[in-house]
Every structure is written in structure tokens, then in C-alpha cells.
Amino acid sequence: MMTTTVEATARSRTAPQRPGFFKRLFAEYGQEIVVLAAIVMLFAIVTMVNPRFISANNLTTIFSGNAYIAVAAIGMAMVIVTGNIDVSVGALIGVLATISGSLAVAGYPIWFAWLAPVVVGMAVNAIIGILVAYARIPSIVVTLGALSILRGGLISVTGGTWITDLPPDYLIAQKQIFGLPVPLVFMVVLTLLAAFWMRYTAFGRSLYAIGGNAEAALATGIPIARRTVAVFVIHGAFAGLATILFATQLQVIQSTVPPNLELTVITAAVIGGVSILGGSGTVIGSTLATILFATIGSALIFVNVSAYWLRAVIGLLILATVLADMLRRRGRGA
């Protein structure tokens, strides 16, 4: 009896202790928690300096005015998780916005003007995905080429002219659902659906496997080429949805590529916790990072600091995030 008690005590002492809830939560969503904490702290500090920071108009600008970036970053996060990247998304959104606005002004049904950018975005990115997956051309090379083609073609065809006289029914980003701005609803719903899909479906989990170790993923039977094409197509669909929000938030559409949009989208994914090397990260983080950027940009204005510092701050955040990711990877490999 004594021996049994001693053995049980010894086993209890040597058995590995299961990490607590908060420790497991931080281990899995550490970067997302840090970004969320930064948003809360920034709101608190700037509000003390200038209470107008939390006015209804400014909150709408922060959460709704940048929702199209968050939606585009969802698809970008999926692409980066697989170990790829897309630097052409900004140019694609510019082209899709011109197509959508032109169809609306030409008298086509509103639903068709909304559907077109989603379908065209999927088609364009299907070509990119095929070149990456089957021609084995690095995604950075393919999307750099696509960036030049889309940007040059857009300026050549439109001459940079603005699209005006948009039908009121077309401007969905200016409408509300249950008293909430449509862009905010889009951003939240799409983020939650994508997060659930990435975490709880075999397809979503396979993207992490591909980005983490492509050879091991192939050995387990994951069709890497087909998955790669599929994730680029999905990314194109999110770019199309982002286009709808971008094109309908104002009364006019400028037929040019939004400046630095592709860098902002990529940065949102990376600072949100998606490893630039692939294999880890969440779309929740990319959405939170987009909100953080918008909060920083607005905060600079309310504390009378030049908004040009936003790019410098984001640059520092990128370096810090990538460095932290590299240190985490080295720690796991040790």
C-alpha cells in the first residue's frame, strides 16, 4: 500500500503539467493580444489628450473607413500562411474598382457591378496561382509582373480619369445594417468566418501545413499545387469584396492604383502575427493590425503630429514583428 502511494506521488511529480488557460491563450494568440492591447492603450492615451478622438465620426473613420484594407488582408494572410506573397493586390483593387464603377455608370444591374470585381479578381489570381503552383515561378516574381501589367494597363486605358455620377444604390459602403455601417459588418463577419474556416476545416489547416513544411505536407497526401491555386483564387475573391467597399465609400472613383495599398495589406497580415515565412498566423490578427494602423493615423492628427510619421511607425512595427518571429522560430528549434 505504501509502495503504491509513493509511486503515485512520484508519477504526479514527474508528470508534465498542462499549461494554464492564459498561458495557452497567449502562446496561440500572443501577437493578436499584443496588437489588441496596443489599440486599447492608444485609445486611452489619445482620448486623455484630446477627448474628441472618440467622437462618433472619428470612430466611424477608424473602423469603417479602413475596412476594405482589413478584408483584403484576410486573403493576403491566407496566401502568406502558405509561404507565398502577393505584391499586386493594390493594383488589382484599382483595376477592379474601375471595372465595377464603369459597369454601374453604364447602367448595368447593381448586383452585376458588385459581382464583377469578385469574379474578375478570382480569375486573375487563378492565373497567378497556376504560374506559382505548376510553373514553379516564385510568387514574388509572378505578382511583381502582375503589378506592372495591372498598373500600367489601368493608366493606359483610363488616363487616370475619375468615374463620376455613380448610382446611389451602388454606394453600399455608405449604407447601414441594423444601425451599423456596412463596411464594419463586412469586416467583422468575414474575419470571423475566415478564422473559423482556417482553424476548423481540413482545407484551412492544410494551408498551415504547406507553409510550415511543404515536403511533410506532400508526404501526408495534401495536394500542394491545387491548394496553392485555390488559396490564390480565394485571395482574389477577398480582393473583389474589398474592392466593393473601396469603390463605394465615396461619390467618385479615381481610376488609379491606390498608393502603397499592397504594402499596407501585406503589413497588416505580418504585424497581425502571420509569419512572413509561412506556417503560422491568423486572420483575426490581420484585422486587428488594420485597426491599429487606422488608430495610429488618426491619433497622430489629434495630437498634432504630422501624419507622414505613420509610415515610419509602421516600418518600425514591421521590423519588430519580423525580428520577434525569427526569435520565436529559433527558440522552437533550440
CSV table of C-alpha atoms in Angstrom, one decimal, residues 91-100 103 112-128 150 232-241 243-244:
chain,number,residue,atom,x,y,z
A,91,ALA,CA,-3.1,47.3,-58.4
A,92,LEU,CA,-5.7,44.6,-58.7
A,93,ILE,CA,-8.1,46.5,-56.4
A,94,GLY,CA,-7.5,49.6,-58.5
A,95,VAL,CA,-8.4,47.8,-61.7
A,96,LEU,CA,-11.4,46.0,-60.2
A,97,ALA,CA,-12.7,49.3,-58.8
A,98,THR,CA,-12.6,50.9,-62.3
A,99,ILE,CA,-14.4,47.9,-63.8
A,100,SER,CA,-17.1,47.9,-61.1
A,103,LEU,CA,-20.4,49.0,-65.1
A,112,PHE,CA,-23.7,42.7,-61.5
A,113,ALA,CA,-21.4,45.7,-60.8
A,114,TRP,CA,-20.8,44.2,-57.3
A,115,LEU,CA,-20.3,40.7,-58.6
A,116,ALA,CA,-17.9,41.6,-61.4
A,117,PRO,CA,-14.9,42.5,-59.2
A,118,VAL,CA,-15.2,39.3,-57.2
A,119,VAL,CA,-15.3,37.1,-60.3
A,120,VAL,CA,-12.5,39.0,-62.2
A,121,GLY,CA,-10.4,39.0,-59.0
A,122,MET,CA,-10.7,35.3,-58.7
A,123,ALA,CA,-9.9,34.8,-62.4
A,124,VAL,CA,-6.8,37.0,-62.3
A,125,ASN,CA,-5.5,35.3,-59.2
A,126,ALA,CA,-6.2,31.9,-60.6
A,127,ILE,CA,-3.7,32.6,-63.4
A,128,ILE,CA,-1.2,33.8,-60.8
A,150,LEU,CA,-2.2,45.9,-64.0
A,232,PHE,CA,-4.9,32.5,-54.6
A,233,VAL,CA,-8.4,32.2,-56.0
A,234,ILE,CA,-9.8,32.8,-52.6
A,235,HIS,CA,-7.5,35.7,-52.1
A,236,GLY,CA,-8.8,37.1,-55.4
A,237,ALA,CA,-12.4,36.8,-54.0
A,238,PHE,CA,-11.5,38.8,-50.9
A,239,ALA,CA,-9.7,41.4,-53.1
A,240,GLY,CA,-13.0,41.7,-55.0
A,241,LEU,CA,-15.0,42.1,-51.8
A,243,THR,CA,-13.0,46.5,-53.9
A,244,ILE,CA,-16.7,46.8,-53.4
